[in-house]
XYZ file of C-alpha atoms in Angstrom:
686
model
C -19.642 -9.799 28.846
C -17.216 -10.466 31.741
C -16.870 -7.906 34.519
C -13.648 -7.864 36.489
C -11.680 -5.536 38.727
C -8.257 -4.201 37.736
C -6.331 -2.335 40.458
C -9.624 -1.477 42.143
C -11.343 -0.326 38.941
C -14.283 -2.366 37.637
C -14.220 -2.925 33.892
C -16.442 -4.810 31.447
C -14.866 -6.385 28.361
C -16.204 -8.359 25.369
C -16.507 -12.124 25.635
C -13.215 -13.757 24.685
C -11.039 -10.803 25.716
C -7.864 -11.507 27.663
C -6.842 -10.149 31.040
C -4.178 -8.043 29.293
C -6.883 -6.396 27.157
C -8.984 -5.820 30.266
C -6.035 -4.092 31.948
C -5.632 -1.808 28.943
C -9.369 -1.082 28.918
C -9.052 -0.014 32.559
C -6.177 2.296 31.622
C -3.217 0.326 32.972
C -0.161 -0.463 30.879
C 1.068 -4.032 30.858
C 4.516 -4.631 29.328
C 4.779 -7.274 26.615
C 7.087 -8.541 23.880
C 5.449 -11.549 22.247
C 1.849 -10.307 22.403
C 0.489 -8.316 19.458
C -3.184 -7.564 18.988
C -3.178 -8.630 15.317
C -1.337 -11.911 15.836
C -2.203 -15.152 17.594
C -1.245 -15.476 21.247
C 2.101 -17.147 21.923
C 2.529 -16.478 25.641
C 6.262 -17.123 25.564
C 7.964 -13.919 26.750
C 6.254 -13.876 30.204
C 6.707 -10.112 30.514
C 2.988 -9.440 30.942
C 2.776 -11.036 34.382
C -0.025 -9.899 36.733
C -1.631 -11.261 39.892
C -5.082 -12.786 39.371
C -7.488 -13.866 42.110
C -8.978 -16.369 42.405
C -6.040 -18.325 41.026
C -2.618 -19.755 41.829
C -0.557 -17.705 44.311
C 1.915 -16.616 41.643
C 1.935 -14.042 38.812
C 0.364 -15.240 35.570
C 0.773 -14.269 31.915
C -2.131 -11.909 31.240
C -1.955 -12.236 27.436
C -2.983 -15.901 27.542
C -5.500 -15.707 30.403
C -9.160 -15.208 29.401
C -10.985 -12.478 31.276
C -13.767 -13.832 33.488
C -16.417 -12.531 35.862
C -15.348 -11.558 39.364
C -11.631 -11.723 38.658
C -9.474 -9.357 40.724
C -6.353 -8.341 38.820
C -3.370 -6.510 40.276
C -0.753 -5.117 37.882
C 1.449 -3.121 40.268
C 2.016 -5.235 43.382
C 5.537 -5.860 44.766
C 5.235 -9.508 43.693
C 4.421 -8.493 40.084
C 7.206 -5.926 40.073
C 9.759 -8.479 41.272
C 8.530 -11.086 38.753
C 8.859 -8.667 35.846
C 12.341 -7.676 36.961
C 13.282 -11.352 36.958
C 11.865 -11.905 33.465
C 13.706 -8.855 32.167
C 16.920 -10.113 33.770
C 16.510 -13.428 31.968
C 15.804 -11.702 28.644
C 19.001 -9.687 28.945
C 21.240 -12.647 29.847
C 22.309 -13.167 26.228
C 21.385 -9.782 24.783
C 24.522 -8.009 23.526
C 23.483 -4.615 25.018
C 24.872 -2.834 21.958
C 22.311 -0.022 22.068
C 24.662 2.758 20.866
C 25.240 1.004 17.538
C 21.813 -0.622 17.138
C 19.499 0.791 14.485
C 16.552 0.103 16.767
C 17.990 2.481 19.375
C 15.425 5.082 20.369
C 12.554 2.941 19.044
C 13.256 -0.285 20.930
C 10.630 -1.914 23.143
C 13.315 -3.880 24.990
C 15.247 -0.697 25.721
C 12.146 1.132 26.940
C 10.842 -1.714 29.074
C 14.241 -2.490 30.557
C 14.303 1.096 31.800
C 10.726 0.964 33.087
C 10.518 -2.559 34.498
C 14.093 -3.853 34.819
C 16.377 -4.124 37.856
C 19.086 -1.802 36.610
C 21.752 -4.497 36.897
C 22.394 -8.154 36.161
C 23.618 -10.963 38.404
C 24.801 -13.088 35.480
C 28.482 -13.180 34.613
C 28.532 -16.144 32.233
C 29.540 -15.704 28.606
C 26.750 -14.561 26.325
C 25.703 -16.808 23.478
C 26.251 -15.687 19.887
C 24.062 -16.524 16.910
C 25.148 -16.404 13.283
C 23.410 -13.828 11.114
C 20.646 -14.996 8.797
C 19.833 -13.922 5.264
C 16.246 -12.758 4.769
C 16.580 -10.806 1.546
C 17.465 -7.260 0.493
C 15.049 -5.554 2.910
C 15.614 -7.198 6.302
C 18.909 -6.870 8.179
C 19.431 -9.472 10.883
C 21.445 -9.380 14.108
C 20.055 -12.557 15.618
C 22.206 -12.433 18.748
C 19.711 -9.792 19.911
C 16.684 -12.045 19.313
C 14.523 -12.817 22.379
C 12.392 -15.465 20.595
C 9.119 -13.556 20.791
C 8.149 -15.206 17.441
C 6.230 -12.157 16.225
C 7.980 -12.386 12.856
C 7.121 -16.080 12.538
C 3.463 -15.495 13.325
C 3.222 -12.503 10.979
C 4.716 -14.439 8.075
C 2.347 -17.344 8.646
C -0.866 -15.583 9.635
C -0.881 -12.204 7.868
C 1.492 -12.466 4.912
C 0.623 -16.119 4.295
C 4.169 -16.972 3.248
C 5.504 -19.522 5.730
C 9.167 -18.812 5.153
C 10.264 -17.698 8.628
C 10.466 -20.202 11.460
C 12.490 -21.550 14.370
C 15.129 -24.239 14.411
C 16.678 -26.065 17.411
C 15.323 -25.879 20.958
C 15.801 -24.140 24.286
C 18.579 -21.593 24.445
C 19.876 -22.937 21.118
C 16.672 -21.893 19.334
C 17.229 -19.645 16.306
C 14.821 -17.734 14.066
C 15.668 -18.029 10.378
C 14.180 -17.968 6.917
C 13.547 -21.152 4.966
C 16.895 -22.361 3.608
C 18.153 -18.833 4.385
C 16.731 -17.461 1.153
C 14.983 -14.132 0.609
C 11.509 -13.883 2.104
C 9.224 -13.623 -0.929
C 6.230 -11.888 0.621
C 5.300 -8.415 -0.661
C 4.636 -7.548 3.001
C 7.849 -8.951 4.476
C 9.372 -5.716 5.821
C 6.533 -5.318 8.343
C 8.465 -7.726 10.556
C 10.926 -4.876 11.162
C 8.152 -2.857 12.825
C 7.005 -5.908 14.756
C 10.424 -6.857 16.127
C 10.560 -5.527 19.718
C 14.368 -5.664 19.773
C 17.034 -4.949 17.166
C 17.164 -8.463 15.743
C 15.344 -7.479 12.532
C 15.989 -3.996 11.194
C 15.657 -2.243 7.854
C 18.602 -3.089 5.609
C 18.260 -0.084 3.239
C 17.882 2.308 6.213
C 20.735 0.808 8.258
C 23.024 3.450 9.812
C 21.334 6.241 7.834
C 19.649 8.276 10.588
C 18.385 8.293 14.152
C 14.676 8.832 14.844
C 15.187 12.127 16.663
C 16.881 13.611 13.590
C 13.828 13.151 11.392
C 10.905 15.404 10.565
C 7.746 13.279 10.533
C 4.882 14.018 8.123
C 1.602 12.121 7.856
C 0.770 11.303 4.269
C -0.718 8.825 1.786
C 0.979 6.182 -0.342
C 0.608 6.194 -4.150
C 2.456 2.985 -5.073
C -0.921 1.305 -5.641
C -4.589 2.277 -5.490
C -5.122 1.263 -1.865
C -4.029 4.627 -0.455
C -2.227 3.185 2.566
C -1.768 5.703 5.371
C 1.927 6.379 5.912
C 4.349 8.550 7.837
C 7.143 10.111 5.805
C 10.343 10.656 7.798
C 12.693 13.173 6.209
C 16.024 14.719 7.119
C 16.701 17.968 5.353
C 15.342 17.590 1.845
C 15.693 13.803 1.660
C 13.083 11.214 2.541
C 14.885 8.710 4.739
C 12.092 6.193 5.294
C 8.362 5.535 5.133
C 6.486 3.860 7.987
C 2.860 2.709 8.276
C 0.257 4.860 9.990
C -2.672 3.207 11.737
C -5.936 3.233 9.777
C -8.331 0.402 10.546
C -10.428 1.119 7.438
C -7.569 0.776 4.960
C -4.172 -0.694 5.843
C -4.555 -1.391 9.588
C -0.894 -0.986 10.578
C 0.763 -2.721 7.619
C 2.242 -1.415 4.358
C 3.692 -3.208 1.363
C 7.430 -3.477 0.769
C 7.156 -1.179 -2.252
C 5.392 1.490 -0.210
C 8.086 1.282 2.451
C 11.262 0.950 0.415
C 10.766 2.605 -2.981
C 11.575 6.000 -1.433
C 15.201 5.970 -2.573
C 13.720 6.360 -6.068
C 12.514 9.843 -5.100
C 16.039 11.240 -5.539
C 17.159 9.172 -8.548
C 16.487 10.046 -12.206
C 14.668 13.190 -11.121
C 13.632 15.944 -13.478
C 14.899 19.122 -11.815
C 14.849 21.558 -14.739
C 12.780 22.122 -17.903
C 13.966 20.610 -21.179
C 13.143 21.581 -24.770
C 13.821 19.518 -27.884
C 15.914 21.512 -30.343
C 17.220 20.031 -33.590
C 16.051 16.610 -32.470
C 17.849 16.709 -29.123
C 16.590 17.563 -25.648
C 18.441 20.540 -24.202
C 18.147 22.263 -20.801
C 15.967 25.357 -20.769
C 14.537 27.964 -18.428
C 10.874 28.082 -17.503
C 10.190 31.063 -19.846
C 11.917 29.229 -22.699
C 9.909 26.062 -22.059
C 6.630 27.988 -21.917
C 7.545 29.847 -25.104
C 8.217 26.526 -26.846
C 4.786 25.247 -25.757
C 3.122 28.427 -26.992
C 4.858 28.031 -30.350
C 3.902 24.361 -30.546
C 0.215 25.125 -29.888
C 0.091 28.182 -32.147
C -2.726 27.970 -34.662
C -4.128 24.671 -33.368
C -7.837 24.173 -32.865
C -9.230 22.702 -29.660
C -10.007 19.279 -31.137
C -6.362 18.972 -32.233
C -5.156 19.033 -28.602
C -5.499 16.240 -26.028
C -4.245 15.359 -22.557
C -3.449 12.030 -20.911
C -3.215 11.385 -17.165
C -0.862 8.803 -15.678
C -1.013 6.496 -12.690
C 0.402 8.994 -10.168
C -1.677 12.031 -11.188
C -3.360 13.916 -8.344
C -6.811 15.506 -8.507
C -5.620 19.137 -8.269
C -3.221 18.734 -11.201
C -5.844 17.026 -13.363
C -8.512 19.646 -12.658
C -6.020 22.375 -13.597
C -5.047 20.465 -16.764
C -8.673 19.842 -17.693
C -9.523 23.514 -17.102
C -6.571 24.625 -19.233
C -7.609 22.389 -22.128
C -11.172 23.655 -21.761
C -9.913 27.222 -22.204
C -8.023 26.049 -25.296
C -11.282 24.638 -26.659
C -10.572 20.948 -26.067
C -12.440 18.323 -24.077
C -10.167 15.489 -25.145
C -8.822 14.168 -21.859
C -8.159 10.563 -20.905
C -6.886 8.748 -17.793
C -7.403 5.130 -18.932
C -4.009 4.995 -20.624
C -3.784 1.206 -20.277
C -6.884 0.833 -22.450
C -9.162 -0.232 -19.585
C -12.809 0.270 -20.475
C -14.187 1.613 -17.229
C -17.677 3.155 -17.105
C -17.747 6.945 -16.732
C -21.335 7.664 -15.762
C -21.899 5.012 -13.070
C -19.468 5.594 -10.185
C -20.383 2.280 -8.554
C -19.185 0.622 -11.762
C -15.545 1.534 -11.145
C -15.235 1.402 -7.339
C -14.278 -1.270 -4.839
C -17.754 -1.026 -3.348
C -17.353 -3.606 -0.583
C -14.667 -1.319 0.883
C -11.230 -2.568 1.814
C -12.227 -3.425 5.380
C -15.587 -4.803 4.236
C -14.134 -7.464 1.943
C -13.084 -9.307 5.126
C -16.761 -10.049 5.773
C -17.463 -11.604 2.352
C -18.172 -15.337 2.403
C -17.893 -16.136 -1.331
C -15.476 -14.186 -3.542
C -14.946 -14.448 -7.301
C -11.673 -12.974 -8.610
C -11.760 -12.135 -12.313
C -8.567 -11.147 -14.124
C -6.691 -10.030 -11.031
C -3.864 -11.022 -8.720
C -4.492 -9.002 -5.541
C -1.193 -10.154 -4.070
C 0.732 -8.118 -6.675
C -1.846 -5.434 -7.448
C -2.871 -4.577 -3.873
C -1.050 -6.573 -1.149
C -3.085 -4.897 1.610
C -6.341 -6.101 0.034
C -4.779 -9.540 -0.420
C -4.222 -9.731 3.348
C -7.882 -8.772 3.903
C -9.091 -11.527 1.578
C -6.762 -13.974 3.324
C -8.331 -12.942 6.635
C -11.804 -13.651 5.191
C -10.636 -17.111 4.123
C -8.922 -17.972 7.398
C -11.385 -16.470 9.879
C -14.732 -16.475 8.046
C -13.984 -19.609 5.989
C -14.756 -17.669 2.808
C -14.733 -19.560 -0.506
C -12.602 -18.002 -3.242
C -12.610 -18.785 -6.958
C -10.371 -17.413 -9.694
C -10.969 -16.794 -13.393
C -7.530 -16.172 -14.815
C -4.054 -17.705 -14.685
C -3.077 -19.994 -11.834
C -1.362 -17.817 -9.226
C -0.061 -18.120 -5.674
C -2.543 -16.241 -3.503
C -1.298 -17.633 -0.140
C -4.742 -19.129 0.548
C -6.749 -21.953 -1.058
C -8.979 -21.151 -4.035
C -10.895 -22.900 -6.758
C -9.449 -22.304 -10.206
C -12.316 -22.030 -12.679
C -10.080 -21.595 -15.733
C -8.005 -19.050 -17.619
C -10.843 -17.971 -19.899
C -13.108 -14.960 -19.363
C -15.957 -16.593 -21.280
C -16.463 -18.730 -18.146
C -18.031 -15.605 -16.609
C -20.909 -15.936 -19.079
C -21.551 -19.538 -18.061
C -21.705 -18.494 -14.399
C -24.200 -15.734 -15.257
C -26.357 -18.140 -17.251
C -26.495 -20.577 -14.325
C -24.685 -23.343 -16.217
C -21.719 -23.262 -13.823
C -22.055 -24.597 -10.250
C -20.149 -21.654 -8.786
C -23.126 -19.456 -9.666
C -25.263 -21.406 -7.184
C -22.620 -20.862 -4.518
C -22.745 -17.099 -5.132
C -26.554 -17.088 -5.026
C -26.608 -18.903 -1.701
C -23.975 -16.680 -0.087
C -24.800 -14.212 2.643
C -22.255 -11.646 1.405
C -21.140 -12.595 -2.120
C -18.503 -10.512 -3.890
C -16.872 -10.232 -7.288
C -13.537 -8.460 -7.832
C -12.777 -7.374 -11.391
C -9.132 -6.666 -12.079
C -7.618 -4.534 -14.800
C -6.661 -7.732 -16.622
C -10.364 -8.267 -17.315
C -10.956 -4.641 -18.352
C -7.988 -3.987 -20.665
C -9.567 -6.008 -23.477
C -11.605 -5.174 -26.528
C -14.583 -7.019 -25.034
C -14.312 -5.261 -21.646
C -17.749 -3.669 -22.028
C -19.274 -7.148 -22.337
C -17.241 -8.306 -19.311
C -18.610 -5.388 -17.302
C -22.121 -6.152 -18.489
C -21.801 -9.813 -17.501
C -20.400 -8.866 -14.090
C -23.290 -6.425 -13.577
C -25.788 -9.168 -14.483
C -24.081 -11.574 -12.094
C -24.252 -9.000 -9.309
C -27.982 -8.560 -9.926
C -28.762 -12.284 -10.186
C -26.827 -13.177 -7.051
C -28.179 -10.216 -5.053
C -24.674 -8.860 -4.482
C -26.137 -5.388 -4.013
C -28.503 -5.262 -1.055
C -29.084 -3.194 2.071
C -25.785 -2.680 3.832
C -23.739 -4.565 1.242
C -22.413 -4.041 -2.275
C -20.277 -6.935 -3.466
C -19.379 -5.498 -6.898
C -15.728 -4.433 -6.903
C -13.215 -3.098 -9.373
C -9.600 -3.335 -8.182
C -7.498 -0.516 -9.597
C -3.733 -0.529 -9.857
C -3.210 3.240 -10.348
C -3.398 5.669 -7.426
C -4.751 8.501 -9.570
C -7.319 6.582 -11.627
C -10.454 6.868 -9.453
C -9.922 10.587 -8.814
C -9.476 11.158 -12.541
C -12.687 9.278 -13.340
C -14.523 11.231 -10.635
C -13.720 14.548 -12.320
C -14.562 13.210 -15.773
C -11.004 12.970 -17.066
C -12.135 10.504 -19.713
C -13.361 10.879 -23.288
C -15.591 8.864 -25.590
C -13.527 6.285 -27.436
C -10.800 6.341 -24.799
C -7.110 5.893 -25.488
C -7.755 4.021 -28.750
C -9.548 6.998 -30.337
C -6.821 9.471 -29.306
C -4.099 7.145 -30.647
C -6.006 6.670 -33.923
C -6.331 10.454 -34.350
C -2.609 10.818 -33.757
C -1.893 8.245 -36.463
C -4.221 9.981 -38.926
C -2.806 13.432 -38.222
C -5.997 14.771 -36.652
C -4.214 15.178 -33.321
C -1.417 17.736 -33.320
C -0.537 18.350 -29.640
C -0.575 16.201 -26.519
C -0.108 16.931 -22.818
C 1.178 13.999 -20.745
C 0.824 14.196 -16.984
C 2.943 11.506 -15.273
C 2.241 9.086 -18.135
C 4.968 6.433 -17.993
C 3.129 3.111 -18.223
C 1.388 3.567 -21.596
C 2.483 2.712 -25.135
C 3.209 6.163 -26.618
C 4.621 5.019 -29.955
C 1.528 6.319 -31.780
C 2.357 9.867 -30.650
C 5.909 10.054 -32.019
C 4.950 12.759 -34.544
C 2.701 14.738 -32.202
C 3.961 17.845 -30.361
C 4.200 16.487 -26.813
C 4.493 18.242 -23.454
C 5.444 15.989 -20.533
C 4.790 17.035 -16.929
C 6.204 14.695 -14.317
C 8.778 14.018 -11.646
C 11.013 11.374 -13.243
C 12.779 10.934 -16.554
C 11.052 7.681 -17.402
C 9.226 6.291 -20.447
C 7.040 9.386 -20.902
C 9.926 11.711 -21.741
C 11.297 9.692 -24.667
C 9.234 11.394 -27.339
C 8.503 14.627 -25.444
C 9.241 17.968 -27.112
C 9.003 19.904 -23.857
C 9.587 18.471 -20.372
C 8.327 20.307 -17.297
C 9.686 19.051 -13.931
C 7.020 18.447 -11.279
C 6.884 17.493 -7.615
C 6.615 13.893 -6.399
C 3.915 12.787 -3.961
C 6.072 13.526 -0.910
C 6.727 17.069 -2.123
C 3.202 18.444 -2.381
C -0.175 18.567 -0.718
C -2.424 16.686 -3.117
C -5.726 14.814 -3.226
C -6.016 11.163 -4.222
C -9.059 8.891 -4.274
C -8.334 5.257 -3.548
C -9.885 2.206 -5.196
C -12.838 2.161 -2.764
C -13.598 5.855 -3.461
C -12.138 7.249 -0.227
C -10.788 10.799 -0.577
C -7.360 11.297 1.032
C -4.550 13.843 0.906
C -0.783 13.775 0.963
C 1.118 16.408 2.908
C 4.346 18.098 1.861
C 7.290 16.407 3.578
C 10.170 17.849 1.521
C 10.697 20.414 -1.220
C 10.938 19.451 -4.879
C 14.521 19.457 -6.244
C 15.954 22.223 -8.387
C 13.438 24.039 -10.557
C 10.707 21.426 -10.154
C 7.336 22.844 -9.093
C 3.975 21.547 -7.906
C 1.962 20.371 -10.880
C -1.029 22.710 -10.652
C 1.249 25.765 -10.275
C 3.016 24.827 -13.526
C -0.312 24.755 -15.363
C -1.444 28.000 -13.731
C 1.750 29.767 -14.888
C 1.464 28.244 -18.367
C -2.128 29.449 -18.688
C -0.906 33.048 -18.401
C 1.578 32.551 -21.252
C -1.149 30.962 -23.409
C -3.522 33.874 -22.661
C -5.951 31.398 -21.080
C -5.551 32.331 -17.430
C -6.950 29.861 -14.910
C -9.174 31.444 -12.243
C -7.246 30.400 -9.115
C -3.985 31.590 -7.617
C -3.695 29.380 -4.535
C -4.199 25.777 -3.562
C -7.128 26.815 -1.393
C -8.828 28.554 -4.313
C -8.274 25.521 -6.546
C -9.791 23.234 -3.919
C -12.773 25.556 -3.620
C -13.257 25.241 -7.372
C -13.053 21.420 -7.050
C -15.516 21.344 -4.137
C -17.939 23.515 -6.124
C -18.246 20.990 -8.962
C -17.426 17.752 -7.153
C -18.460 18.244 -3.488
C -17.492 14.719 -2.441
C -13.825 15.469 -3.181
C -13.789 17.948 -0.285
C -14.785 15.275 2.269
C -11.370 13.935 3.225
C -11.411 10.421 4.656
C -14.979 9.784 3.498
C -16.390 7.420 0.870
C -19.273 9.164 -0.894
C -22.265 6.861 -1.480
C -22.624 5.684 -5.079
C -25.959 4.596 -6.504
C -26.142 1.202 -8.188
C -26.854 1.916 -11.845
C -26.609 0.288 -15.234
C -23.257 -0.046 -17.000
C -21.492 -2.381 -19.375
C -22.991 -3.903 -22.496
C -24.401 -7.150 -23.758
C -22.251 -9.124 -26.122
C -19.909 -12.034 -26.503
C -16.807 -12.454 -24.393
C -13.901 -13.735 -26.428
C -12.376 -16.995 -25.208
C -8.680 -17.141 -24.435
C -6.129 -16.520 -21.716
C -6.210 -13.408 -19.537
C -3.158 -11.134 -19.359
C -2.637 -9.766 -15.850
C -1.405 -6.150 -15.647
C 1.476 -6.642 -13.165
C 4.233 -9.195 -13.615
C 6.932 -7.555 -11.496
C 5.534 -6.124 -8.265
C 8.661 -4.051 -7.639
C 8.770 -2.191 -10.990
C 5.325 -0.682 -11.526
C 5.927 3.094 -11.670
C 8.767 5.563 -12.320
C 9.576 6.028 -8.627
C 9.881 2.269 -8.074
C 11.899 1.832 -11.280
C 14.317 4.534 -10.119
C 14.792 2.785 -6.777
C 17.960 0.735 -6.352
C 16.273 -1.162 -3.513
C 13.333 -2.168 -5.704
C 15.731 -3.189 -8.473
C 17.531 -5.467 -5.998
C 14.208 -6.940 -4.827
C 13.197 -7.558 -8.428
C 16.487 -9.307 -9.141
C 16.576 -11.375 -5.959
C 12.904 -12.248 -5.467
C 11.216 -12.070 -8.875
C 14.359 -13.359 -10.594
C 14.613 -16.354 -8.249
C 10.923 -17.110 -8.754
C 11.390 -17.047 -12.535
C 14.413 -19.327 -12.213
C 12.382 -21.761 -10.151
C 9.512 -21.694 -12.653
C 11.631 -22.123 -15.782
C 14.509 -24.165 -14.392
C 17.045 -21.686 -15.786
C 19.908 -20.081 -13.895
C 21.442 -16.706 -14.595
């Protein structure tokens, strides 16, 4: 490990570190525009100049200079100061200096560093160049006259997102950054370039001219648009969420978030349920809370416990589901179910429904088998991790399922789940590759588990994991990739019944089921429950309210403190950023108030008391930020796997839940990006 001296302080850094990283390790700030620790080194802005001895008698770019033994680095000499002032003067030659009207104002690296390292004036009087604006889709607003050619956006698109649709044209001072053929950037991670841009060249189109950073209240929270649980910061003004930004978490999302996580927030105020509704004479009519509770009491009057059931949707939080499960228990029912898409996930073996490799750990896998999943649409953050494994560790990836664009090379084994059996039996050569791998992994998607033969698929995957030694000391390569933020938490508390969704639907058809509670259920086929007395609890008037007899308005994820467990089993919590609109209330408080009316009072009156009750029965749910260890156990079943194509659960990345479907921004993305892709695939034009 090299040892060098920075401003008189000796520092030791890992082999391969740069001088810039050594300066930071010693506690000295070095300005930069093109350098970013998660991207390759470009070395083209020259702002990170330092003096290095031994070496040429001139300042050198520290981002591109490897740290070496016995180097003496000076970051604050008069020569360095003058060199940085000169670089800043060059960078500002063509910059429009329109800070008062720039959306990046207050959060601009160029603005900050011009103040800290610039001259305070310019000697250039020539006309500034102007660059035509570029089109990069509905999420990215461009003012390319401000661009300083740091190429961060280009490198992100190529290296992280894997969609090489942003690049440079022309040369020298005529160089321009643009998208390919000036069409929308199709990556599900594209809006991260807004955070990366150190000037105001790329800004958020939906957020343009909406607010200034100092006007916003900032709340740390968790995303629920998928099952990854990306760490986010919710910025709100008054009672409106203005934007969502990523929050650094190396174990989960690093510093990236998906476009849906970032831009679906305008759906939080659209199509909201802000008052109770009761169906009278076949029509839904507004009601008060006492009237709604009275209607529920009348609807449940005389019913036995086994005639009542509850379903949990994709956005359900742990506190709400524990309260709902407790309420049904007091009514004499244990019929609860969270697998509303029909997925046959094991209940007893926790390792059988988790992403056991962990999100960060999948980067270290060297052979990966994807079964019935498209991580790019189901979990873009995990897709970037797998891409990193392919690019940096040279991991081999194979897919059982439809041919899809994963942004990295893979071997397509076929669109037939029965191939999994041939791999297990040793008749397929990919099985030998898995056996010889140091860290083999299998990722089962919901497309493989939403089938009648899902138990046999799970059994075959378990056998493959055993035969290929996927589970060993320090490594568990068996993974289930969930698409619903609330699914793992629901399974952890046992919100699942024997027979699953099919049994509950069959009982509804036969008349054995008389009443049904729906909590945020908007993705399931509810046609079987048309004649069942239905109570819907949720935040949006989406698919779940169509056949509801009583609708109770609840808080969205930004409006409550709630617990979620992500696909790897990590417990995390949202924090309340705004208040719920109108008469909407936090979910567990609705159920607590309803329990009084039904003479089945729940034994907790505060969120703290409810969490104590949860911690008493499920202690791991109290360890926020921790993944509880899960023992490798038996699950699945032996049996035949039916041949035939696999149906993937997500076709339109931008329209997967009621919040996203209520978002005008997501609707525009769906039209512009998914619609264009469909046009290209089918050759049709709208």
